[in-house]
Coordinates of C-alpha atoms in Angstrom, one line a residue:
Chain A
X1 CA 0.0 0.0 0.0
X2 CA 2.2 2.7 -1.2
X3 CA -0.1 4.9 -3.2
X4 CA -0.8 8.4 -2.1
X5 CA -4.2 10.0 -2.0
X6 CA -5.3 12.6 -4.5
X7 CA -4.7 16.3 -4.3
X8 CA -5.7 19.7 -5.9
X9 CA -9.5 19.8 -5.8
X10 CA -12.4 17.8 -7.3
X11 CA -11.6 16.2 -10.6
X12 CA -8.1 17.5 -10.4
X13 CA -6.4 14.6 -8.7
X14 CA -2.8 13.9 -9.7
X15 CA -3.0 11.9 -12.9
X16 CA -0.3 9.3 -12.4
X17 CA -1.4 5.8 -13.1
X18 CA -0.9 3.5 -10.2
X19 CA -2.0 0.0 -11.0
X20 CA 0.4 -2.1 -9.0
X21 CA -1.1 -4.6 -6.6
X22 CA -0.6 -4.1 -2.9
X23 CA 2.3 -5.5 -1.0
X24 CA 1.5 -9.1 0.0
X25 CA -1.0 -9.8 -2.7
X26 CA -0.5 -13.0 -4.6
X27 CA -2.4 -12.6 -7.8
X28 CA -3.0 -10.1 -10.6
X29 CA -6.6 -9.4 -9.7
X30 CA -7.9 -7.0 -7.1
X31 CA -11.0 -9.1 -6.6
X32 CA -11.6 -12.8 -7.4
X33 CA -15.1 -13.9 -6.5
X34 CA -16.2 -17.5 -7.1
X35 CA -19.7 -18.8 -6.6
X36 CA -20.3 -16.5 -3.6
X37 CA -23.7 -16.8 -2.0
X38 CA -25.3 -15.1 0.9
X39 CA -28.5 -16.2 2.6
X40 CA -30.3 -14.6 5.6
X41 CA -32.3 -17.6 6.8
X42 CA -34.7 -18.4 3.9
X43 CA -34.0 -15.1 2.2
X44 CA -31.4 -15.2 -0.6
X45 CA -29.5 -11.9 -0.8
X46 CA -27.3 -13.0 -3.7
X47 CA -26.6 -16.3 -5.3
X48 CA -23.6 -18.0 -7.0
X49 CA -21.9 -14.7 -7.9
X50 CA -18.6 -15.0 -9.7
X51 CA -16.4 -12.3 -11.3
X52 CA -12.9 -10.9 -11.4
X53 CA -11.8 -7.3 -11.1
X54 CA -8.3 -6.3 -12.2
X55 CA -6.1 -3.7 -10.5
X56 CA -6.8 -0.2 -11.8
X57 CA -10.2 -1.2 -13.1
X58 CA -13.4 0.5 -12.3
X59 CA -16.0 -2.2 -12.0
X60 CA -19.7 -1.4 -11.8
X61 CA -22.2 -3.5 -9.9
X62 CA -25.6 -2.6 -11.3
X63 CA -28.9 -3.8 -10.0
X64 CA -32.3 -2.7 -8.8
X65 CA -33.0 -2.0 -5.2
X66 CA -32.8 -5.3 -3.2
X67 CA -30.7 -7.0 -5.8
X68 CA -28.0 -7.7 -3.2
X69 CA -25.4 -5.1 -4.2
X70 CA -24.9 -3.7 -0.7
X71 CA -24.8 -7.1 0.9
X72 CA -22.2 -8.1 -1.7
X73 CA -20.0 -5.1 -0.8
X74 CA -20.4 -5.9 2.9
X75 CA -19.5 -9.5 2.3
X76 CA -16.4 -8.6 0.3
X77 CA -15.5 -6.1 3.0
X78 CA -15.7 -8.9 5.7
X79 CA -18.5 -7.1 7.5
X80 CA -20.8 -10.1 7.0
X81 CA -19.8 -13.7 6.3
X82 CA -20.8 -15.5 3.1
X83 CA -23.0 -18.6 3.2
X84 CA -20.9 -20.4 0.6
X85 CA -18.4 -19.7 -2.1
X86 CA -14.9 -18.1 -2.0
X87 CA -13.2 -14.9 -2.8
X88 CA -9.9 -13.1 -2.7
X89 CA -9.9 -9.4 -1.8
X90 CA -6.8 -7.4 -2.5
X91 CA -4.8 -10.7 -2.7
X92 CA -6.1 -12.0 0.7
X93 CA -8.5 -15.0 1.1
X94 CA -11.9 -14.0 2.3
X95 CA -12.4 -15.6 5.7
X96 CA -13.2 -14.2 9.2
X97 CA -9.6 -14.6 10.4
X98 CA -8.4 -12.4 7.6
X99 CA -11.0 -9.7 8.2
X100 CA -8.7 -7.0 9.7
X101 CA -6.0 -7.7 7.1
X102 CA -8.5 -7.3 4.2
X103 CA -10.1 -4.2 5.8
X104 CA -6.6 -2.7 6.1
X105 CA -6.2 -3.0 2.3
X106 CA -9.5 -1.7 1.2
X107 CA -11.9 1.2 1.9
X108 CA -15.7 1.1 1.9
X109 CA -17.8 4.2 1.4
X110 CA -21.2 3.1 2.5
X111 CA -24.4 4.6 1.0
X112 CA -24.9 6.8 4.0
X113 CA -21.8 8.9 4.7
X114 CA -21.9 7.9 8.4
X115 CA -20.0 10.9 9.8
X116 CA -20.0 11.8 13.4
X117 CA -22.3 14.9 13.4
X118 CA -20.8 16.5 16.5
X119 CA -17.2 16.1 15.3
X120 CA -15.6 18.5 12.8
X121 CA -14.6 17.3 9.4
X122 CA -10.9 17.0 10.5
X123 CA -11.8 15.2 13.7
X124 CA -13.8 12.7 11.8
X125 CA -10.9 12.0 9.4
X126 CA -8.4 11.9 12.3
X127 CA -10.4 9.2 14.0
X128 CA -10.4 7.1 10.9
X129 CA -6.7 7.8 10.1
X130 CA -5.9 6.5 13.6
X131 CA -8.1 3.4 13.0
X132 CA -6.2 2.7 9.8
X133 CA -3.0 3.5 11.6
X134 CA -1.8 5.6 8.8
X135 CA 1.8 6.9 9.4
X136 CA 1.7 10.5 8.3
X137 CA -1.8 11.2 9.7
X138 CA -2.0 14.9 9.4
X139 CA -0.5 15.1 6.0
X140 CA -2.8 12.4 4.7
X141 CA -5.9 14.2 6.1
X142 CA -4.8 17.5 4.4
X143 CA -4.3 15.7 1.1
X144 CA -7.6 13.8 1.3
X145 CA -9.4 17.1 2.1
X146 CA -7.7 18.9 -0.8
X147 CA -8.6 16.0 -3.1
X148 CA -12.3 16.6 -2.4
X149 CA -11.9 20.3 -2.3
X150 CA -12.8 20.6 1.4
X151 CA -9.6 21.9 2.9
X152 CA -11.4 25.1 3.9
X153 CA -14.1 23.2 5.7
X154 CA -11.8 21.1 7.9
X155 CA -13.0 22.9 11.1
X156 CA -16.7 22.7 10.3
X157 CA -19.0 20.4 12.3
X158 CA -20.2 17.6 10.1
X159 CA -23.8 18.3 11.1
X160 CA -23.6 21.7 9.5
X161 CA -22.6 20.3 6.1
X162 CA -25.0 19.7 3.2
X163 CA -25.6 16.1 2.0
X164 CA -23.3 16.6 -1.0
X165 CA -20.5 17.9 1.2
X166 CA -20.9 15.0 3.6
X167 CA -20.6 12.6 0.8
X168 CA -17.3 14.3 -0.2
X169 CA -16.0 14.0 3.4
X170 CA -16.9 10.3 3.3
X171 CA -15.0 10.0 0.1
X172 CA -12.0 11.8 1.7
X173 CA -12.3 9.3 4.6
X174 CA -12.2 6.4 2.1
X175 CA -9.0 7.8 0.6
X176 CA -7.1 8.2 3.8
X177 CA -5.7 4.6 3.9
X178 CA -4.7 4.7 0.2
X179 CA -6.7 1.5 -0.4
X180 CA -5.9 -1.2 -2.9
X181 CA -9.6 -1.5 -3.7
X182 CA -12.1 1.3 -3.0
X183 CA -15.7 0.1 -2.6
X184 CA -18.3 2.9 -3.3
X185 CA -21.8 1.9 -2.4
X186 CA -24.3 4.1 -4.2
X187 CA -22.0 7.2 -3.9
X188 CA -24.5 9.6 -5.4
X189 CA -27.7 8.2 -3.8
X190 CA -29.9 11.1 -2.7
X191 CA -27.7 13.8 -4.1
X192 CA -28.9 16.6 -6.4
X193 CA -27.5 16.8 -9.9
X194 CA -24.8 19.3 -9.1
X195 CA -23.5 17.3 -6.1
X196 CA -23.7 14.1 -8.1
X197 CA -21.6 15.6 -10.9
X198 CA -19.0 16.7 -8.3
X199 CA -18.8 13.1 -7.0
X200 CA -18.6 11.8 -10.5
X201 CA -15.7 14.1 -11.2
X202 CA -13.9 12.9 -8.1
X203 CA -14.4 9.2 -9.1
X204 CA -13.3 9.9 -12.6
X205 CA -10.1 11.5 -11.2
X206 CA -9.5 8.5 -9.1
X207 CA -10.0 6.3 -12.1
X208 CA -7.4 8.4 -14.0
X209 CA -5.0 7.7 -11.2
X210 CA -5.5 3.9 -11.6
X211 CA -7.3 3.4 -8.3
X212 CA -9.3 0.1 -8.4
X213 CA -12.9 1.0 -7.8
X214 CA -15.9 -1.3 -7.1
X215 CA -18.9 0.9 -7.7
X216 CA -22.5 -0.2 -6.9
X217 CA -25.2 1.8 -8.4
X218 CA -28.6 1.7 -10.0
X219 CA -27.9 4.9 -11.9
X220 CA -27.0 3.6 -15.3
X221 CA -25.6 6.8 -16.7
X222 CA -23.2 6.8 -13.8
X223 CA -22.0 3.3 -14.6
X224 CA -21.8 4.0 -18.3
X225 CA -19.7 7.1 -17.7
X226 CA -17.4 5.8 -15.1
X227 CA -17.0 2.0 -15.4
X228 CA -14.6 0.0 -17.5
X229 CA -16.8 -3.1 -17.0
X230 CA -20.1 -3.8 -15.3
X231 CA -21.9 -6.7 -13.8
X232 CA -25.7 -6.7 -13.8
X233 CA -27.0 -8.3 -10.6
X234 CA -30.5 -9.3 -9.7
X235 CA -29.7 -11.7 -6.9
X236 CA -27.7 -13.7 -9.4
X237 CA -25.3 -12.1 -11.9
X238 CA -27.1 -11.7 -15.2
X239 CA -24.2 -10.5 -17.3
X240 CA -20.6 -9.2 -17.0
X241 CA -18.7 -7.2 -19.5
X242 CA -17.9 -3.8 -21.0
X243 CA -21.0 -1.7 -21.6
X244 CA -20.4 -1.9 -25.4
X245 CA -19.9 -5.7 -25.2
X246 CA -23.2 -6.1 -23.3
X247 CA -25.0 -4.0 -25.9
X248 CA -23.5 -6.1 -28.7
X249 CA -24.4 -9.3 -26.9
X250 CA -28.0 -8.3 -26.3
X251 CA -28.9 -6.2 -29.3
X252 CA -28.3 -6.5 -33.0
X253 CA -26.7 -3.5 -34.5
X254 CA -29.0 -1.3 -36.6
X255 CA -28.9 1.7 -38.9
X256 CA -31.6 4.2 -38.4
X257 CA -32.6 6.0 -41.6
X258 CA -34.8 9.1 -41.8
X259 CA -35.9 10.4 -45.1
X260 CA -37.8 13.5 -46.2
X261 CA -40.6 11.3 -47.6
X262 CA -41.6 7.7 -47.6
X263 CA -40.0 5.3 -50.1
X264 CA -42.4 3.9 -52.7
X265 CA -40.9 0.4 -52.6
X266 CA -38.5 0.0 -49.6
X267 CA -38.1 -3.7 -50.2
X268 CA -36.7 -3.1 -53.6
X269 CA -34.2 -0.6 -52.1
X270 CA -33.0 -2.6 -49.1
X271 CA -33.2 -6.2 -50.2
X272 CA -29.9 -7.5 -51.5
X273 CA -27.8 -4.8 -49.9
X274 CA -24.5 -6.2 -48.6
X275 CA -24.2 -6.4 -44.8
X276 CA -28.0 -5.8 -44.3
X277 CA -29.8 -8.8 -42.9
X278 CA -33.3 -7.2 -42.4
X279 CA -35.3 -4.1 -42.4
X280 CA -38.4 -2.6 -40.8
X281 CA -40.4 0.6 -41.0
X282 CA -40.2 2.6 -37.7
X283 CA -42.3 5.5 -38.9
X284 CA -43.8 6.7 -42.2
X285 CA -40.4 8.1 -43.4
X286 CA -38.0 6.2 -41.1
X287 CA -36.5 2.7 -41.4
X288 CA -34.4 0.4 -39.2
X289 CA -31.9 -1.8 -41.0
X290 CA -30.4 -4.7 -39.1
X291 CA -26.7 -4.9 -39.9
X292 CA -24.8 -8.2 -40.0
X293 CA -21.5 -6.8 -38.9
X294 CA -20.2 -3.2 -39.0
X295 CA -22.7 -0.4 -39.5
X296 CA -19.9 1.9 -40.7
X297 CA -19.2 -0.4 -43.6
X298 CA -22.9 -0.9 -44.5
X299 CA -23.9 2.8 -44.3
X300 CA -22.2 4.1 -47.6
X301 CA -23.8 1.3 -49.6
X302 CA -27.2 2.1 -48.0
X303 CA -26.7 5.8 -48.8
X304 CA -25.9 5.0 -52.5
X305 CA -28.9 2.8 -52.8
X306 CA -31.2 5.5 -51.4
X307 CA -29.8 8.2 -53.6
X308 CA -30.2 5.8 -56.6
X309 CA -33.8 5.3 -55.6
X310 CA -34.3 9.1 -55.6
X311 CA -34.8 9.5 -51.8
X312 CA -33.9 12.7 -49.9
X313 CA -31.8 11.5 -47.0
X314 CA -32.2 13.4 -43.7
X315 CA -29.9 11.2 -41.6
X316 CA -28.3 7.7 -41.4
X317 CA -27.1 6.9 -38.0
X318 CA -26.4 3.8 -35.9
X319 CA -29.1 3.2 -33.4
X320 CA -27.4 3.3 -30.0
X321 CA -28.7 1.2 -27.2
X322 CA -27.9 2.7 -23.9
X323 CA -26.7 0.7 -20.9
X324 CA -30.2 1.4 -19.6
X325 CA -31.7 -0.6 -22.5
X326 CA -29.3 -3.5 -21.6
X327 CA -30.2 -3.3 -18.0
X328 CA -34.0 -3.1 -18.5
X329 CA -33.8 -6.0 -21.0
X330 CA -32.0 -8.2 -18.6
X331 CA -34.0 -7.3 -15.5
X332 CA -37.3 -7.7 -17.4
X333 CA -36.1 -11.1 -18.7
X334 CA -35.1 -12.2 -15.2
X335 CA -38.5 -11.1 -13.8
X336 CA -40.3 -13.0 -16.5
X337 CA -38.1 -16.1 -16.0
X338 CA -38.9 -16.0 -12.2
X339 CA -42.6 -15.7 -12.9
X340 CA -42.4 -18.8 -15.1
Chain B
X1 CA -3.4 -8.3 12.8
X2 CA -2.6 -7.7 16.5
X3 CA -4.6 -5.8 19.1
X4 CA -3.8 -2.2 18.8
X5 CA -4.0 0.3 21.6
X6 CA -3.7 3.1 19.0
X7 CA -7.1 2.1 17.7
X8 CA -8.5 1.9 21.2
X9 CA -7.2 5.5 21.8
X10 CA -8.8 6.6 18.5
X11 CA -12.2 5.4 19.8
X12 CA -11.7 7.0 23.2
X13 CA -10.6 10.3 21.7
X14 CA -13.6 10.3 19.3
X15 CA -16.0 9.6 22.2
X16 CA -14.5 12.4 24.3
X17 CA -14.9 14.8 21.5
X18 CA -18.4 13.7 21.0
X19 CA -19.3 14.0 24.7
X20 CA -18.1 17.7 24.7
X21 CA -20.8 18.7 22.2
X22 CA -23.5 16.2 23.4
X23 CA -25.9 18.0 25.8
X24 CA -27.4 14.7 27.0
X25 CA -24.1 13.3 28.0
X26 CA -23.0 16.6 29.7
X27 CA -26.3 16.8 31.6
X28 CA -26.1 13.1 32.7
X29 CA -22.5 13.5 33.8
X30 CA -23.2 16.8 35.7
X31 CA -26.7 16.4 37.1
X32 CA -26.5 12.9 38.6
X33 CA -23.4 13.6 40.6
X34 CA -24.7 16.9 41.9
X35 CA -27.9 15.2 43.0
X36 CA -26.1 12.4 44.7
X37 CA -23.7 14.7 46.4
X38 CA -26.3 17.2 47.7
X39 CA -28.7 14.7 49.2
X40 CA -26.3 12.9 51.5
X41 CA -24.5 16.1 52.5
X42 CA -27.8 17.7 53.6
X43 CA -28.6 14.6 55.5
X44 CA -25.3 14.4 57.4
X45 CA -25.0 18.1 58.1
X46 CA -28.6 18.1 59.5
X47 CA -28.0 14.8 61.5
X48 CA -28.3 14.9 65.2
X49 CA -25.5 13.0 67.0
X50 CA -27.6 12.8 70.2
X51 CA -29.9 10.3 68.6
X52 CA -29.8 6.6 68.5
X53 CA -26.4 5.2 67.2
X54 CA -28.0 2.6 65.0
X55 CA -30.0 5.3 63.3
X56 CA -26.9 7.5 62.8
X57 CA -25.0 4.6 61.4
X58 CA -27.8 3.9 59.0
X59 CA -27.7 7.5 57.8
X60 CA -24.0 7.4 57.3
X61 CA -24.4 4.1 55.4
X62 CA -27.1 5.6 53.2
X63 CA -25.0 8.7 52.5
X64 CA -22.1 6.5 51.4
X65 CA -24.4 4.4 49.3
X66 CA -25.4 7.5 47.4
X67 CA -21.8 7.9 46.4
X68 CA -21.8 4.4 44.9
X69 CA -24.9 5.1 42.9
X70 CA -22.8 7.6 40.8
X71 CA -20.5 5.0 39.2
X72 CA -23.6 2.9 38.3
X73 CA -25.9 5.6 36.8
X74 CA -23.4 7.9 35.0
X75 CA -21.8 5.3 32.7
X76 CA -24.8 3.1 32.1
X77 CA -26.7 5.8 30.2
X78 CA -23.6 6.6 28.2
X79 CA -22.6 3.0 27.4
X80 CA -26.2 2.1 26.6
X81 CA -25.9 4.6 23.8
X82 CA -22.6 3.4 22.6
X83 CA -23.6 0.8 20.0
X84 CA -27.3 1.4 19.3
X85 CA -26.6 5.2 19.1
X86 CA -23.9 4.7 16.4
X87 CA -26.2 2.3 14.6
X88 CA -29.0 4.8 14.6
X89 CA -26.9 7.6 13.3
X90 CA -25.3 5.4 10.7
X91 CA -21.7 5.7 12.0
X92 CA -21.3 2.1 13.0
X93 CA -20.8 0.7 9.5
X94 CA -17.9 3.0 8.6
X95 CA -16.1 2.1 11.8
X96 CA -16.6 -1.6 11.2
X97 CA -15.2 -1.2 7.7
X98 CA -11.8 -0.3 9.2
X99 CA -9.3 -2.9 10.4
X100 CA -10.6 -2.5 14.0
X101 CA -11.1 -5.6 16.0
X102 CA -14.4 -5.8 18.0
X103 CA -12.3 -6.1 21.2
X104 CA -10.6 -2.8 20.4
X105 CA -13.9 -1.1 19.6
X106 CA -15.5 -2.4 22.8
X107 CA -12.6 -1.5 25.1
X108 CA -12.4 1.9 23.5
X109 CA -16.1 2.4 24.2
X110 CA -15.8 1.1 27.7
X111 CA -12.8 3.3 28.6
X112 CA -14.5 6.3 27.2
X113 CA -17.3 5.8 29.7
X114 CA -15.0 4.5 32.5
X115 CA -12.5 7.3 32.7
X116 CA -14.9 10.2 33.2
X117 CA -17.0 8.1 35.5
X118 CA -14.1 7.4 37.7
X119 CA -12.9 11.0 37.8
X120 CA -16.4 12.2 38.6
X121 CA -17.1 9.6 41.3
X122 CA -13.8 10.1 43.0
X123 CA -14.1 13.9 42.8
X124 CA -17.6 13.8 44.3
X125 CA -16.4 11.5 47.1
X126 CA -13.6 13.9 47.8
X127 CA -15.9 16.8 47.9
X128 CA -18.3 14.8 50.2
X129 CA -15.4 13.9 52.6
X130 CA -14.2 17.5 52.6
X131 CA -17.7 18.8 53.2
X132 CA -18.4 16.3 55.9
X133 CA -15.2 17.1 57.7
X134 CA -15.9 20.9 57.4
X135 CA -19.6 21.0 58.2
X136 CA -20.8 17.8 59.8
X137 CA -20.5 17.0 63.5
X138 CA -16.9 15.7 64.3
X139 CA -18.3 12.4 65.4
X140 CA -20.1 11.9 62.1
X141 CA -17.0 13.1 60.1
X142 CA -14.7 10.6 61.9
X143 CA -17.3 7.8 61.4
X144 CA -17.4 8.5 57.6
X145 CA -13.6 8.7 57.2
X146 CA -12.9 5.2 58.6
X147 CA -10.5 3.1 56.5
X148 CA -13.2 0.6 55.8
X149 CA -15.6 3.2 54.4
X150 CA -12.9 4.9 52.3
X151 CA -11.7 1.5 51.0
X152 CA -15.2 0.5 50.1
X153 CA -15.6 3.7 48.1
X154 CA -12.3 3.5 46.4
X155 CA -12.5 -0.2 45.6
X156 CA -16.1 -0.5 44.5
X157 CA -16.4 2.7 42.4
X158 CA -14.4 1.3 39.5
X159 CA -15.8 -2.2 39.9
X160 CA -19.4 -1.1 39.9
X161 CA -18.6 1.3 37.0
X162 CA -17.1 -1.7 35.1
X163 CA -20.2 -3.8 35.6
X164 CA -22.5 -0.9 34.6
X165 CA -20.5 -0.3 31.5
X166 CA -20.4 -3.9 30.2
X167 CA -24.1 -4.3 31.0
X168 CA -24.8 -1.0 29.1
X169 CA -22.8 -2.1 26.1
X170 CA -24.3 -5.5 26.1
X171 CA -27.8 -4.1 26.1
X172 CA -26.8 -1.5 23.5
X173 CA -25.4 -4.2 21.2
X174 CA -28.8 -6.0 21.3
X175 CA -31.2 -3.1 21.2
X176 CA -32.8 -1.3 18.3
X177 CA -33.9 1.8 20.3
X178 CA -31.6 4.1 22.3
X179 CA -34.2 5.0 25.0
X180 CA -35.1 1.4 25.7
X181 CA -31.4 0.5 25.9
X182 CA -30.8 3.3 28.4
X183 CA -33.7 2.4 30.6
X184 CA -32.9 -1.3 30.6
X185 CA -29.2 -0.8 31.2
X186 CA -29.8 1.4 34.2
X187 CA -32.0 -1.2 35.7
X188 CA -29.6 -4.1 34.9
X189 CA -26.7 -2.2 36.4
X190 CA -28.1 -2.1 40.0
X191 CA -27.8 -5.8 41.2
X192 CA -24.2 -5.6 42.4
X193 CA -25.0 -2.5 44.2
X194 CA -27.3 -4.5 46.5
X195 CA -24.3 -6.3 48.1
X196 CA -22.5 -3.0 48.6
X197 CA -25.7 -1.6 50.1
X198 CA -26.0 -4.5 52.5
X199 CA -22.4 -3.7 53.7
X200 CA -23.0 0.1 53.8
X201 CA -26.2 -0.5 55.9
X202 CA -24.3 -2.9 58.2
X203 CA -26.6 -5.8 57.3
X204 CA -23.4 -7.6 56.3
X205 CA -20.6 -6.7 58.8
X206 CA -18.3 -4.2 57.1
X207 CA -14.6 -5.3 57.1
X208 CA -11.5 -4.8 55.0
X209 CA -11.3 -8.5 54.4
X210 CA -14.9 -8.8 53.2
X211 CA -14.5 -5.7 51.1
X212 CA -11.5 -7.1 49.3
X213 CA -13.2 -10.5 48.9
X214 CA -16.3 -8.9 47.4
X215 CA -14.1 -6.7 45.3
X216 CA -12.2 -9.7 43.9
X217 CA -15.5 -11.4 43.1
X218 CA -16.9 -8.3 41.4
X219 CA -13.6 -8.0 39.4
X220 CA -14.1 -11.6 38.2
X221 CA -17.7 -10.8 37.2
X222 CA -16.5 -7.7 35.3
X223 CA -13.9 -9.8 33.4
X224 CA -16.5 -12.4 32.6
X225 CA -18.9 -9.7 31.5
X226 CA -16.3 -8.3 29.1
X227 CA -15.7 -11.7 27.6
X228 CA -19.4 -12.2 27.3
X229 CA -20.0 -8.8 25.6
X230 CA -17.1 -9.4 23.2
X231 CA -18.6 -12.8 22.2
X232 CA -22.1 -11.5 21.7
X233 CA -21.1 -8.5 19.6
X234 CA -22.5 -9.5 16.3
X235 CA -21.5 -7.0 13.6
X236 CA -23.6 -8.8 10.9
X237 CA -26.8 -8.5 13.0
X238 CA -26.0 -4.9 13.9
X239 CA -25.6 -3.9 10.2
X240 CA -28.3 -6.0 8.6
X241 CA -30.8 -6.8 11.4
X242 CA -30.5 -10.5 10.3
X243 CA -28.2 -13.4 10.9
X244 CA -26.9 -15.6 8.1

């Protein structure tokens, strides 16, 4: 654990990439999770969850409320014991005896900031710096506060801070120990758009530094913006991959064409075009073409065919499926499957 | 990872900083001792030495018993808040995510209640002795300042406080409501006081040997209570309200 926390204000953290595993780690992955399951009596929190997260990666854990995201973070953070399965966290096997060792290598920022309201910002951080036994305590606190742009508020009581500022203090607290893996549990929950954007900038800056981040969220734009890979969880993992991979796996690639007026015989125009495997009318003057491979290669030929047919082209664009589409598709499928 | 006194000190320091700005804690730590100092002082200063000796002895015993109520009531309210209060304000989870051992957390919480209790209780006893010597009848003052009485106070104050603290933390670790925890822990803190009361009221003959014997027994109970509280502290239940 030799990395230093960030400095110089939100979104302006020092940009050196630091992707080395912590001292004492045995593998190349920050997290290795294999068939992890957690039950509370008859209630299944999450089931047979497996994934890996590399050092320096920002991994998103997406899922609806009650999907088991927070329980998974608590389990990997050794706060609760798994029912079955195994995991390695920052190179250490997940078991009760290794709890303090694992917790010394990671940081968890829970959904609620959990600051002592009657203590000042600096006093809160000092308490946690002591609990982590960081060597250069005061310097670390100053740097962590500068990283979240709160150096001027060090003497303020936490109860006097807004929710957004409290979240930033919680992030500073999570940075104090210079963790090998930083778990952020719904970091923007309950924040207004401005405060959310500030937290996003801070996370993006940490990402640029190469900090390994495990981010749980149900805000899809957040995951799409910040995460290298995501796992979609609804008690069990539905899919893991890069957002663009997930889109490709779930949806065929399509070209969306908008014309000034309707084609007289669209079948004659689109049938037989190379790389186009199907077409449909989406509105009177709009068409969706299913592309076999690469939309960029198919688009010129489509344009030529349309010009040849005398059509006035307004636009030809690749129809983009957002991560939200992927998410909704998977969650809906899962809900349907459970009903059956 | 080994037990770290540095983490214990971090918890103690945090608690002290919190007490400073917590009106409830300040009120509990100030009002209770004042009440239990004034009542016996008034009794003794107003006492008539011409009366029956047994009656006077009972008054002295009662006055000294008041002193021993302080180490029971002051820490029990504070320690009853220690776990459930943190749980309610959402600060327990961040603490448990650090490398802290539950023993370090519990000893930190206990010391944070113990140190001010001991200081307050001994200070109040000192003031009581000084006031008795200055204002009460000399016969009463000399009856109060016997070695056995002073020993009982010095010995049982920390031991009763220790019991009250572990009971308070145990109740707090199993409660879901701060007020209920505080009420229950105050009630549960009193049983050892009964034995001391029997001594103070001369139902059991007061002697140095008996005081030391009872003190040793209470120390053993305190140590057992500490082990019991450490074993029953269930972080998973505290965070999730369920057990796996």
